[in-house]
mmCIF file of C-alpha atoms in Angstrom:
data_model
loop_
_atom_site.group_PDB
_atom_site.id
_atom_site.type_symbol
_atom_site.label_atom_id
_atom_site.label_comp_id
_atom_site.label_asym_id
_atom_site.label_seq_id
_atom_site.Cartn_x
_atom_site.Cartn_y
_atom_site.Cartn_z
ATOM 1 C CA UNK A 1 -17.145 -33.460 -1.341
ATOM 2 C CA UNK A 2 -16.258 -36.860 -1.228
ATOM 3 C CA UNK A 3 -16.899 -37.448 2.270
ATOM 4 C CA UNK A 4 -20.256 -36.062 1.575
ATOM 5 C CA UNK A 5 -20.834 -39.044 -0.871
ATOM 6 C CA UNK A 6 -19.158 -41.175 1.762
ATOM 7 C CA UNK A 7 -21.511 -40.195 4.348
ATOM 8 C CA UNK A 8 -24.976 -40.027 1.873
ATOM 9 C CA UNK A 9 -23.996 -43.490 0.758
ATOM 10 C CA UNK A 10 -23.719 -44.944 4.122
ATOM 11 C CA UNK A 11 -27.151 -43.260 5.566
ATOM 12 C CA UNK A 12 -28.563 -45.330 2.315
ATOM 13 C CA UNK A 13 -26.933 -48.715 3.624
ATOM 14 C CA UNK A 14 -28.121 -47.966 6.893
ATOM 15 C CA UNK A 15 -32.003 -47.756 6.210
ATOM 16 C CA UNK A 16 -31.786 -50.842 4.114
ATOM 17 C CA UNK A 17 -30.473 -52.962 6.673
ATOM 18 C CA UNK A 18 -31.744 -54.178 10.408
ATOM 19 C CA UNK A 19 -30.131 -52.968 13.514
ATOM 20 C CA UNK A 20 -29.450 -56.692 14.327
ATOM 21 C CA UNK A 21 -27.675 -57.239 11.192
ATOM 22 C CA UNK A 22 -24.573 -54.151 12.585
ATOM 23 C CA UNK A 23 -21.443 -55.927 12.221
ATOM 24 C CA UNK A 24 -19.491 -55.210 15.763
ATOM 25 C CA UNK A 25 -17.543 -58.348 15.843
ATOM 26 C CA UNK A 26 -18.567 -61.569 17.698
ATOM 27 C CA UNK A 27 -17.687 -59.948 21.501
ATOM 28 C CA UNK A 28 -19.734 -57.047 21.357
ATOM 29 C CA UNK A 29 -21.435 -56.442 24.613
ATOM 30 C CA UNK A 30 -24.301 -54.738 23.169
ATOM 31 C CA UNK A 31 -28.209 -55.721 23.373
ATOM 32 C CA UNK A 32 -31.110 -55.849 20.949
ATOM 33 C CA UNK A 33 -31.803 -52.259 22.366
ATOM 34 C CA UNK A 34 -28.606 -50.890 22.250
ATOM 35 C CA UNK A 35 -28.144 -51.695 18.613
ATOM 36 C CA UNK A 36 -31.035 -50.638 17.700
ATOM 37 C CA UNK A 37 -30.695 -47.058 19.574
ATOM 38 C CA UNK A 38 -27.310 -46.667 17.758
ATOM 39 C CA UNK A 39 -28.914 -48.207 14.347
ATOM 40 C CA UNK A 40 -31.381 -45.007 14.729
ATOM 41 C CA UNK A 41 -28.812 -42.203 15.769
ATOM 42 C CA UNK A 42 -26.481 -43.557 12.560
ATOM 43 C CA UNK A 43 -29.625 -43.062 10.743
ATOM 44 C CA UNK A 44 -30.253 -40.284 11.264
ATOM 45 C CA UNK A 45 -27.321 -38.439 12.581
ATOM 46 C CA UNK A 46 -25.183 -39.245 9.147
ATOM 47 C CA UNK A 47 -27.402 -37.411 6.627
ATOM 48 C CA UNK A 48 -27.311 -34.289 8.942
ATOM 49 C CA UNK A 49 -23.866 -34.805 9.007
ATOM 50 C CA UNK A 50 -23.761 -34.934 5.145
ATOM 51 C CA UNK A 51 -26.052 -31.971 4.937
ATOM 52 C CA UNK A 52 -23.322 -29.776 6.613
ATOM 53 C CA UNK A 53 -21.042 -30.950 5.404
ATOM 54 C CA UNK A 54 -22.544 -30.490 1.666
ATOM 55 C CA UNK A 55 -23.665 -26.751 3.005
ATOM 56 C CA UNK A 56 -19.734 -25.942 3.971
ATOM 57 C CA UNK A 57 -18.868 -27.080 0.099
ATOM 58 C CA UNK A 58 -21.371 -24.691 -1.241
ATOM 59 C CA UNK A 59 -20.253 -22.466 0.743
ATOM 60 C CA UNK A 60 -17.058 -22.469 -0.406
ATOM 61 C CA UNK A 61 -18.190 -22.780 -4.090
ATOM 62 C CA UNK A 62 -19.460 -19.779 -3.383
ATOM 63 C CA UNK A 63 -16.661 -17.672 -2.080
ATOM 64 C CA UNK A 64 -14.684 -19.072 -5.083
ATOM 65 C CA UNK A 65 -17.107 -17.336 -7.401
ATOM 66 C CA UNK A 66 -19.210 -20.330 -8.298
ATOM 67 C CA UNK A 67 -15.537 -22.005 -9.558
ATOM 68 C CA UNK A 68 -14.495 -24.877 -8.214
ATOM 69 C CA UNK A 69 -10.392 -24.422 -7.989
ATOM 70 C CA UNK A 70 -8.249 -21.068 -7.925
ATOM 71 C CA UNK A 71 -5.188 -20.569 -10.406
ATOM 72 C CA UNK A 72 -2.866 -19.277 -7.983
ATOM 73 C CA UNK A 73 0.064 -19.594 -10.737
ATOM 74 C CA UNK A 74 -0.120 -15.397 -11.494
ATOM 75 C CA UNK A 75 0.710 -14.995 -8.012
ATOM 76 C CA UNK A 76 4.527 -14.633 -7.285
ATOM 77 C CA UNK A 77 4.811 -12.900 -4.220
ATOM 78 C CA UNK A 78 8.090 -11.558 -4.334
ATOM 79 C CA UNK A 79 6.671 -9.331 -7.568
ATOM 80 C CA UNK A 80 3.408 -7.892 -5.553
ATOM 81 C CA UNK A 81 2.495 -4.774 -4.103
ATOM 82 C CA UNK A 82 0.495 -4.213 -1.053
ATOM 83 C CA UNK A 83 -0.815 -1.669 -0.012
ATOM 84 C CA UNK A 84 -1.885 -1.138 3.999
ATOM 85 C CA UNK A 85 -3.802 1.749 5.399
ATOM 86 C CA UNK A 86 -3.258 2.351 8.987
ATOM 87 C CA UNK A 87 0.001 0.185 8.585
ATOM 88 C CA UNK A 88 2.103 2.337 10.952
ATOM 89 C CA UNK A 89 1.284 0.576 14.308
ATOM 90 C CA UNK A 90 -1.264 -1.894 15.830
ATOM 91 C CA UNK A 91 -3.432 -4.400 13.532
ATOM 92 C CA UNK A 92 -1.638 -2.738 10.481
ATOM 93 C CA UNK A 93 1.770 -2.971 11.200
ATOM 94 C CA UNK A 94 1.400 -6.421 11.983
ATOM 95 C CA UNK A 95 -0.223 -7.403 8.474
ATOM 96 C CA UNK A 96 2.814 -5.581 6.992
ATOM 97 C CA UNK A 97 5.488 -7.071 8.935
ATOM 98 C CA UNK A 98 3.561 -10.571 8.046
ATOM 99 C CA UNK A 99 3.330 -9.818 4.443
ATOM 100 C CA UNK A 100 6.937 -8.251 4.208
ATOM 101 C CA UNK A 101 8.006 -12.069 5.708
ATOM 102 C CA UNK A 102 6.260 -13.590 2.410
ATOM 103 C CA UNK A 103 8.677 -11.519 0.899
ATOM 104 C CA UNK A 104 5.686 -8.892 -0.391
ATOM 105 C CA UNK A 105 6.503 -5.261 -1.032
ATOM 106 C CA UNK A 106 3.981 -2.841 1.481
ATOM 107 C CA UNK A 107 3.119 0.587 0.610
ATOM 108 C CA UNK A 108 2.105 1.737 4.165
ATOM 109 C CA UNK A 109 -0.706 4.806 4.355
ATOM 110 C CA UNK A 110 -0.731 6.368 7.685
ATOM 111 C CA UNK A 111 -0.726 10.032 8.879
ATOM 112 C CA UNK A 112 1.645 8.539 11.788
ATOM 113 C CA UNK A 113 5.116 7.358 11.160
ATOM 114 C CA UNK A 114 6.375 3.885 10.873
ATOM 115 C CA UNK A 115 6.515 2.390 14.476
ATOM 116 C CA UNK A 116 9.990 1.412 15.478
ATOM 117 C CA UNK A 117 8.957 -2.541 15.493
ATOM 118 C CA UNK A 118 10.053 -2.549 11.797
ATOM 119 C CA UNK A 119 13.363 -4.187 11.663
ATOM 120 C CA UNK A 120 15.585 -3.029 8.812
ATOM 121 C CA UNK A 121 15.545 -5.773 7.019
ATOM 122 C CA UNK A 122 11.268 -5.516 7.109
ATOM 123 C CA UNK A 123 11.826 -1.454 6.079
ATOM 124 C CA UNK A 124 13.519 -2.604 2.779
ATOM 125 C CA UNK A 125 10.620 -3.836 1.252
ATOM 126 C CA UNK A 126 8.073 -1.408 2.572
ATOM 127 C CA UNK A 127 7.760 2.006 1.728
ATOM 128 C CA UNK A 128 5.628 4.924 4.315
ATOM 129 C CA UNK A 129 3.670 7.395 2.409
ATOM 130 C CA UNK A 130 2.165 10.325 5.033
ATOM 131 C CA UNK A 131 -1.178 10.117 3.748
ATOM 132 C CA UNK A 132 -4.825 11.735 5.041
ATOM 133 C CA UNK A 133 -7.236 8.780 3.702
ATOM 134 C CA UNK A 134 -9.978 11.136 4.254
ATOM 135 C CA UNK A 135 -8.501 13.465 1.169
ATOM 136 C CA UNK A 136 -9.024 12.334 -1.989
ATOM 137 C CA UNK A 137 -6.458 14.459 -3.201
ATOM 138 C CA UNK A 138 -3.907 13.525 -0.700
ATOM 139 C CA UNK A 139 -4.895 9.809 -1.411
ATOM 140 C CA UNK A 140 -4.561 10.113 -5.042
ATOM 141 C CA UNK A 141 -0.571 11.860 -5.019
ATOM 142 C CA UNK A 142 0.460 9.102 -2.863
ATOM 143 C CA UNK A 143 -1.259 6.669 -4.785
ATOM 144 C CA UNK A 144 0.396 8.177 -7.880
ATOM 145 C CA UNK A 145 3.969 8.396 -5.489
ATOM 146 C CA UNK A 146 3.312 4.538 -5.375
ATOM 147 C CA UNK A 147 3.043 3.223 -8.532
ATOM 148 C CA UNK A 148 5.746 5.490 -9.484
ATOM 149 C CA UNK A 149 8.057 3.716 -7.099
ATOM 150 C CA UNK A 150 6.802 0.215 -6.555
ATOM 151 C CA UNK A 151 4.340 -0.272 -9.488
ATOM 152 C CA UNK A 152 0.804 -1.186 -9.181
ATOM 153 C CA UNK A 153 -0.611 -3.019 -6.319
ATOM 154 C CA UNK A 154 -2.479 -6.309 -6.384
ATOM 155 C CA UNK A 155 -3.634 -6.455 -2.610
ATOM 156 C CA UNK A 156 -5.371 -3.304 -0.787
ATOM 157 C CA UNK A 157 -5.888 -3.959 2.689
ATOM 158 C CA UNK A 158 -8.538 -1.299 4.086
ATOM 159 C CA UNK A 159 -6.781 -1.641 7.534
ATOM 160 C CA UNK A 160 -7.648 1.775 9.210
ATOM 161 C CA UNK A 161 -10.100 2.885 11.606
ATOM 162 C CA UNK A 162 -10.645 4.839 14.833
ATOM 163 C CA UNK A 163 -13.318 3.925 17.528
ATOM 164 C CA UNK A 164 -15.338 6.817 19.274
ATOM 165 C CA UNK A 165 -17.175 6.330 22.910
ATOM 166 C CA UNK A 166 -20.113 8.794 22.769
ATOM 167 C CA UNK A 167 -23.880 8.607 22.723
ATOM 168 C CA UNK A 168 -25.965 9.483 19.826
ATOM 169 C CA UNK A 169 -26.929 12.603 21.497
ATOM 170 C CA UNK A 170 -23.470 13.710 22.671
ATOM 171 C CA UNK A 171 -21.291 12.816 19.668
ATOM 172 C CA UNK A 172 -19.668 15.845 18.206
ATOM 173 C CA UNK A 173 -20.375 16.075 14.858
ATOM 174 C CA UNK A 174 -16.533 16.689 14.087
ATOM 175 C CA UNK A 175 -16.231 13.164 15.542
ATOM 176 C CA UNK A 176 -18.846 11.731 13.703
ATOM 177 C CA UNK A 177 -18.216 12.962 10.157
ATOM 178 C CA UNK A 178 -14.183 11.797 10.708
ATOM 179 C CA UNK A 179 -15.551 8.260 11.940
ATOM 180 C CA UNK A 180 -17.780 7.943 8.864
ATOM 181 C CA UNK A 181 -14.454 9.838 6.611
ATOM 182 C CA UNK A 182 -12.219 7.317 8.017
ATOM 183 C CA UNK A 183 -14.265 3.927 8.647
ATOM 184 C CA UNK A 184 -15.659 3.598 5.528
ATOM 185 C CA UNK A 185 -16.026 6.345 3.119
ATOM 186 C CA UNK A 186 -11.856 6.063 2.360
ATOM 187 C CA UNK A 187 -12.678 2.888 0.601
ATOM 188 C CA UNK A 188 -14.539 3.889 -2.012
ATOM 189 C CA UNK A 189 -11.416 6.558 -2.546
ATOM 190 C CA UNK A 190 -8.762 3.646 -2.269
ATOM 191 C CA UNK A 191 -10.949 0.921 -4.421
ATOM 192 C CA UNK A 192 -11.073 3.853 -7.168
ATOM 193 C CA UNK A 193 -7.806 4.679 -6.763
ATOM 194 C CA UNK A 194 -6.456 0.629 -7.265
ATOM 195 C CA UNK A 195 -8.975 -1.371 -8.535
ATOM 196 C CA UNK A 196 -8.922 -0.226 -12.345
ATOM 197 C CA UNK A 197 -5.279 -1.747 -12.641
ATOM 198 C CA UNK A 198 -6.318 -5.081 -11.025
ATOM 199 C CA UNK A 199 -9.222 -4.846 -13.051
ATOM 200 C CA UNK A 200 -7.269 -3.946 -16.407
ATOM 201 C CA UNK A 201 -4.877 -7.402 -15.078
ATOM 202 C CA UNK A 202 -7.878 -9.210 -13.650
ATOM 203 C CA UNK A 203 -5.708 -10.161 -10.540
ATOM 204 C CA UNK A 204 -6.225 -8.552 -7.223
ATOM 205 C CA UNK A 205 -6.900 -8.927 -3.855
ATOM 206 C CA UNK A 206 -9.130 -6.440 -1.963
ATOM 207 C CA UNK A 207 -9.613 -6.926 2.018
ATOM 208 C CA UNK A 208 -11.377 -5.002 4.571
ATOM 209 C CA UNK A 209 -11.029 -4.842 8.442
ATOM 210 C CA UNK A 210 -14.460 -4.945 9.754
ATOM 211 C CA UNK A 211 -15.754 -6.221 12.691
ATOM 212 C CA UNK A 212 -18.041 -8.334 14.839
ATOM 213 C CA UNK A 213 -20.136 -5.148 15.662
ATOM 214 C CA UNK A 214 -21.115 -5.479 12.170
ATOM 215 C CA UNK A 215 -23.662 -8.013 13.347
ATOM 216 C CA UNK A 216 -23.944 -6.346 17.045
ATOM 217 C CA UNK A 217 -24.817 -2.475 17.302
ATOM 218 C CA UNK A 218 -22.954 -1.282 20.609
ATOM 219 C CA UNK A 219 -25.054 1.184 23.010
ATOM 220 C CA UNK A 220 -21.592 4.220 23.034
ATOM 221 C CA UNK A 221 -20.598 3.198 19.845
ATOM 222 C CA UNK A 222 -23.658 3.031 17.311
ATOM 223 C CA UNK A 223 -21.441 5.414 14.900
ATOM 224 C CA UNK A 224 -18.895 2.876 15.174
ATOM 225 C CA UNK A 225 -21.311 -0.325 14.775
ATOM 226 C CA UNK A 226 -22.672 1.683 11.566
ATOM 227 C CA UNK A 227 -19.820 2.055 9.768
ATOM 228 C CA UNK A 228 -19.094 -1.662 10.528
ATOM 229 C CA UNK A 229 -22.436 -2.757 8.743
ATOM 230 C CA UNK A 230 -21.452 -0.198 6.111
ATOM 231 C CA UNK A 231 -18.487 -2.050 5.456
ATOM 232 C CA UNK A 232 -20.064 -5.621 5.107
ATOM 233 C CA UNK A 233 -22.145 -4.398 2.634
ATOM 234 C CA UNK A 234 -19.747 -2.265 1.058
ATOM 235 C CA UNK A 235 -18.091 -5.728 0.861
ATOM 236 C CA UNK A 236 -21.070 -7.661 -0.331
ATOM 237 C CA UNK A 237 -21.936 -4.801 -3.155
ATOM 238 C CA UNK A 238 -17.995 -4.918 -4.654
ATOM 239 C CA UNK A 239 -18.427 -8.532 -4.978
ATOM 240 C CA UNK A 240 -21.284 -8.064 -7.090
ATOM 241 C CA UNK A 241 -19.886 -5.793 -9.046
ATOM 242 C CA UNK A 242 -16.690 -7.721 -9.562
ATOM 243 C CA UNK A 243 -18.585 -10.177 -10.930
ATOM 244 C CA UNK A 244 -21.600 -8.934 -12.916
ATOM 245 C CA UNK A 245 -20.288 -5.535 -13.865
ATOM 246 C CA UNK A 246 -16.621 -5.552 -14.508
ATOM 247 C CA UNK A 247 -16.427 -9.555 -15.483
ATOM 248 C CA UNK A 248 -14.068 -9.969 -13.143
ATOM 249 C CA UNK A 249 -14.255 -12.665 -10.769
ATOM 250 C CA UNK A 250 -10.779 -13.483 -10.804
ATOM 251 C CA UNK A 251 -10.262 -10.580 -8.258
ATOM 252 C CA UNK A 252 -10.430 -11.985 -4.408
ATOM 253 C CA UNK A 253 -12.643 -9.966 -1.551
ATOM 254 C CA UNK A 254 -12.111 -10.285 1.875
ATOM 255 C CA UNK A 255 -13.835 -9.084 5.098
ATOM 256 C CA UNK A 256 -12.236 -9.183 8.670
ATOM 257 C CA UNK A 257 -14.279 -9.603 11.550
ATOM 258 C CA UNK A 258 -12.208 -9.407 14.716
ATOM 259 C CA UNK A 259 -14.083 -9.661 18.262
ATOM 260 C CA UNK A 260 -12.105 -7.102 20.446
ATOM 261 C CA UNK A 261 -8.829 -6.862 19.115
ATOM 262 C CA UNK A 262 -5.585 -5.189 21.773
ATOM 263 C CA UNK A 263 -5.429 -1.828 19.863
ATOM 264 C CA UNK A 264 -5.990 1.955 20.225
ATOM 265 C CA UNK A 265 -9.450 1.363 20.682
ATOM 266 C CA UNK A 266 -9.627 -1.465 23.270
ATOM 267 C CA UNK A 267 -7.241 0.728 25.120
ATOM 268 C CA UNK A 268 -8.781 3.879 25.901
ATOM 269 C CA UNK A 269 -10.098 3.994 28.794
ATOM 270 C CA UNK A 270 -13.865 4.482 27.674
ATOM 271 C CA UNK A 271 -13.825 1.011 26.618
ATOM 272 C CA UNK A 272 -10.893 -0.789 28.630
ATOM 273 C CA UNK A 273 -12.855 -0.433 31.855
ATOM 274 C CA UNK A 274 -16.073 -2.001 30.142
ATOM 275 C CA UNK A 275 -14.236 -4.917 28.768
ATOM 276 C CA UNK A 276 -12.446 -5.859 31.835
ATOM 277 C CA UNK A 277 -15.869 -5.573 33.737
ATOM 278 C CA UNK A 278 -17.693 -8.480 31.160
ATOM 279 C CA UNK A 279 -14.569 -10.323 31.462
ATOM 280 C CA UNK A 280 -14.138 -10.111 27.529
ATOM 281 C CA UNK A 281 -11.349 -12.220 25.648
ATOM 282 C CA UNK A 282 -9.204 -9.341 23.871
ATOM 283 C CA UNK A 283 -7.516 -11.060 20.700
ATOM 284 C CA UNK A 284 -3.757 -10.160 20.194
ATOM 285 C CA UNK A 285 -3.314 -8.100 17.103
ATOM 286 C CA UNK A 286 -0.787 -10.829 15.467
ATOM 287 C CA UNK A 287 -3.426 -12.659 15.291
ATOM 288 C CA UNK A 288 -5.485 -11.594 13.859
ATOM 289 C CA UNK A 289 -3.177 -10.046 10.882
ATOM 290 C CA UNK A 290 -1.616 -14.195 10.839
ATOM 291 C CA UNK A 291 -5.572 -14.772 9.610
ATOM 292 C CA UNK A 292 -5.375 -11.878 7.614
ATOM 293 C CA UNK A 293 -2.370 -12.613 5.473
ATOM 294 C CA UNK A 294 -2.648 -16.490 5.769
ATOM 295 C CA UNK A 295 -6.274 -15.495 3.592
ATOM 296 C CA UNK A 296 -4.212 -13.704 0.804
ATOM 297 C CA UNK A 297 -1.430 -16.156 0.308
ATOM 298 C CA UNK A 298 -4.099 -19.215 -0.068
ATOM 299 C CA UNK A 299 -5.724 -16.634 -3.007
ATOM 300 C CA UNK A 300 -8.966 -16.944 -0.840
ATOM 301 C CA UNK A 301 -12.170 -14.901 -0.871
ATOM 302 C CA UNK A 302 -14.584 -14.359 2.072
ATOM 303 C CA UNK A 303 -15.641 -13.776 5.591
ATOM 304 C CA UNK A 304 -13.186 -14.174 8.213
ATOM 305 C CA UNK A 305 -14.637 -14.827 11.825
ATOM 306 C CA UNK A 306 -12.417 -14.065 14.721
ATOM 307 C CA UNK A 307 -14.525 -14.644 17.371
ATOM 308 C CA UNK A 308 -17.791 -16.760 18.180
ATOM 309 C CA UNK A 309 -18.680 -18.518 14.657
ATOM 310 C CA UNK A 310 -22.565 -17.654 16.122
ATOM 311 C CA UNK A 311 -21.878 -13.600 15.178
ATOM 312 C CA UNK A 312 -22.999 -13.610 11.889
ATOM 313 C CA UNK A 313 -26.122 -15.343 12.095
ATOM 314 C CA UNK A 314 -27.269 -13.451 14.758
ATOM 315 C CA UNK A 315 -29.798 -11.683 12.748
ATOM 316 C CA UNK A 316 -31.489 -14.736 12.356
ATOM 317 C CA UNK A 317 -32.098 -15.569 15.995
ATOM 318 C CA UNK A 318 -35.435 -14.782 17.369
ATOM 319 C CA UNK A 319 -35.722 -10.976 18.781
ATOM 320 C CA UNK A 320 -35.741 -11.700 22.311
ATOM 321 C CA UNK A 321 -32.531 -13.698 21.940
ATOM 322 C CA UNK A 322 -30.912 -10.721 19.851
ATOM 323 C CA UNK A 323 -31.911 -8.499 22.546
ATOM 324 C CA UNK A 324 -30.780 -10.565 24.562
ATOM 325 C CA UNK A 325 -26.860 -10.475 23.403
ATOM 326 C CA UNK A 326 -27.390 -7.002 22.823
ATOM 327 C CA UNK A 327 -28.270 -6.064 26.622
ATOM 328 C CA UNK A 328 -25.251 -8.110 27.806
ATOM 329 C CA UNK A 329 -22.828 -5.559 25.703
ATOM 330 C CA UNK A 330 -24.796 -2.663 26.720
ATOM 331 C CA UNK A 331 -22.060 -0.923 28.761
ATOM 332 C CA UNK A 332 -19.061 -1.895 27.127
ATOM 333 C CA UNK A 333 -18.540 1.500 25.895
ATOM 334 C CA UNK A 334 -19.084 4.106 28.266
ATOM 335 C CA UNK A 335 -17.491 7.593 28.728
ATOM 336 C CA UNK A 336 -17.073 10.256 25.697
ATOM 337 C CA UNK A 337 -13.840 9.918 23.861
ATOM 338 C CA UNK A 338 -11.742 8.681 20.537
ATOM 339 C CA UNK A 339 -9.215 7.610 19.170
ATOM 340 C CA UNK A 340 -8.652 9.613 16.193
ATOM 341 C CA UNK A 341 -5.309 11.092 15.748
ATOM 342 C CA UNK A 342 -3.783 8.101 16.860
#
């Protein structure tokens, strides 16, 4: 903010004064013209520069909840819960072995068990609950099982997914519903299942794994790019409500857009093959989770990028140019496949 003065302040100066009057010290090599082309660009080029800068403070105003600082003092991370879904391997198991280092207790929903990458000093402050997310009923005895053991959580990380590589016309509709179950309708049955307590101790932390075809729909994987909208405004819509419904600001949201991430889903073979033929950067999935967790423990709400900053103002590009990005993804996903199951 105060370099946003800084730089309004200076524009001022700058229009009030004659390019011949720039102070460059008594050797300077440059001409009448030459100060007077850089007398213009400072003119101008400062007050854009104050403009965006100005726009990134809003935007952060804005992510705060229209509050200008964050009490972080009711977090002590050593008393929170966490709960991961999909925390048994990839993307998940990463966040947890990243929180577990902040010395957080996980609660890790998976119908897989715990990869072997846990070390046993990171399996002492997690627990693994077997859990369908697609069952409410299943959802709700482990969620019970947790508080039980741990107490109640203050972070929910909405960590699983599965990608599918079919067509619109020749997607089972087995694989559909479960991408749909899975993808996004398991957060409304884990937000109902935690959010009342952080509600009730208006202190929480609710993040979603998303991703950059949330801006993109992917010819192969339009099931896939749907829920990923879905989620975004899922995201959008509990932020409202946090705020105007339940008077509850104090409660962080995150979403997570990663660009290809090294995972089940970059590595079936549907979609390998089309990555490696664009030449596409795959992200590590440490990564990604460092971004993840490094969000919670700064008690931050928002969007998180991973990938070009461009994605999520692609709907505002002309059409031709959307098309455009569109076409050269085209045949990324190719084949009939998915990963559900594992």
């Amino acid at each position: 903010m105060i370099r946003c003065v800084l730089l309004t302040l200076a524009s001022i100066v700058l229009r009030l004064i004659n390019p011949e009057n720039l102070l460059f010290g008594e050797h300077s090599n440059l001409s009448t013209s030459q100060l007077a082309a850089l007398h213009w660009y400072l003119k101008w080029g400062l007050p854009l520069w104050a403009i965006v800068d100005f726009n990134s403070v809003l935007n952060r105003w804005a992510e705060n909840r229209w509050r200008w600082a964050t009490d972080k003092s009711d977090w002590d991370w050593k008393s929170e819960v966490a709960v991961v879904t999909g925390g048994s391997a990839g993307i998940g198991a990463c966040v947890v072995k990243e929180l577990v280092a902040h010395g957080i207790r996980v609660a890790v929903l998976d119908i897989i068990p715990l990869s072997e990458s846990f070390t046993t000093k990171e399996q002492h402050l997690l627990r693994y609950y077997k859990c369908n997310i697609t069952s409410r009923d299943d959802l709700h005895r482990a969620a019970e099982a947790i508080r039980s053991d741990l107490g109640s959580p203050s972070i929910l990380i909405n960590n699983a997914g599965i990608g599918n590589a079919y067509t619109i016309l020749a997607i089972p509709q087995e694989s559909l519903r479960m991408m749909f179950e899975i993808n996004i309708v398991s957060h409304w049955g884990t937000v109902q299942e935690f959010l009342p307590d952080m509600i009730a101790k208006k202190k929480g932390h609710i993040m979603g794994v998303a991703s950059l075809a949330s801006f993109v729909a992917l010819a192969g994987a339009v099931d896939y790019s749907c829920t990923k909208a879905g989620l975004l405004a899922f995201h959008e819509g509990l932020t409202q409500e946090l705020k105007h419904r339940y008077k509850c600001p104090q409660i962080q949201t995150t979403i997570v857009h990663p660009n290809w991430t090294r995972s089940a889903i970059t590595s079936h073979p549907a979609i390998a093959a089309g990555l490696k033929r664009i030449g596409a950067k795959v992200l590590e999935p440490e990564d990604v989770a460092e971004a993840m967790v490094k969000q919670i423990i700064a008690v931050k709400s928002g969007q998180i990028i991973l990938g070009p900053s461009i994605s999520p103002k692609i709907r505002a590009l002309p059409l031709w140019l959307q098309e455009l990005i569109r076409d050269s993804q085209a045949n990324v996903v190719t084949g009939d496949g998915s990963t559900a199951g594992g």
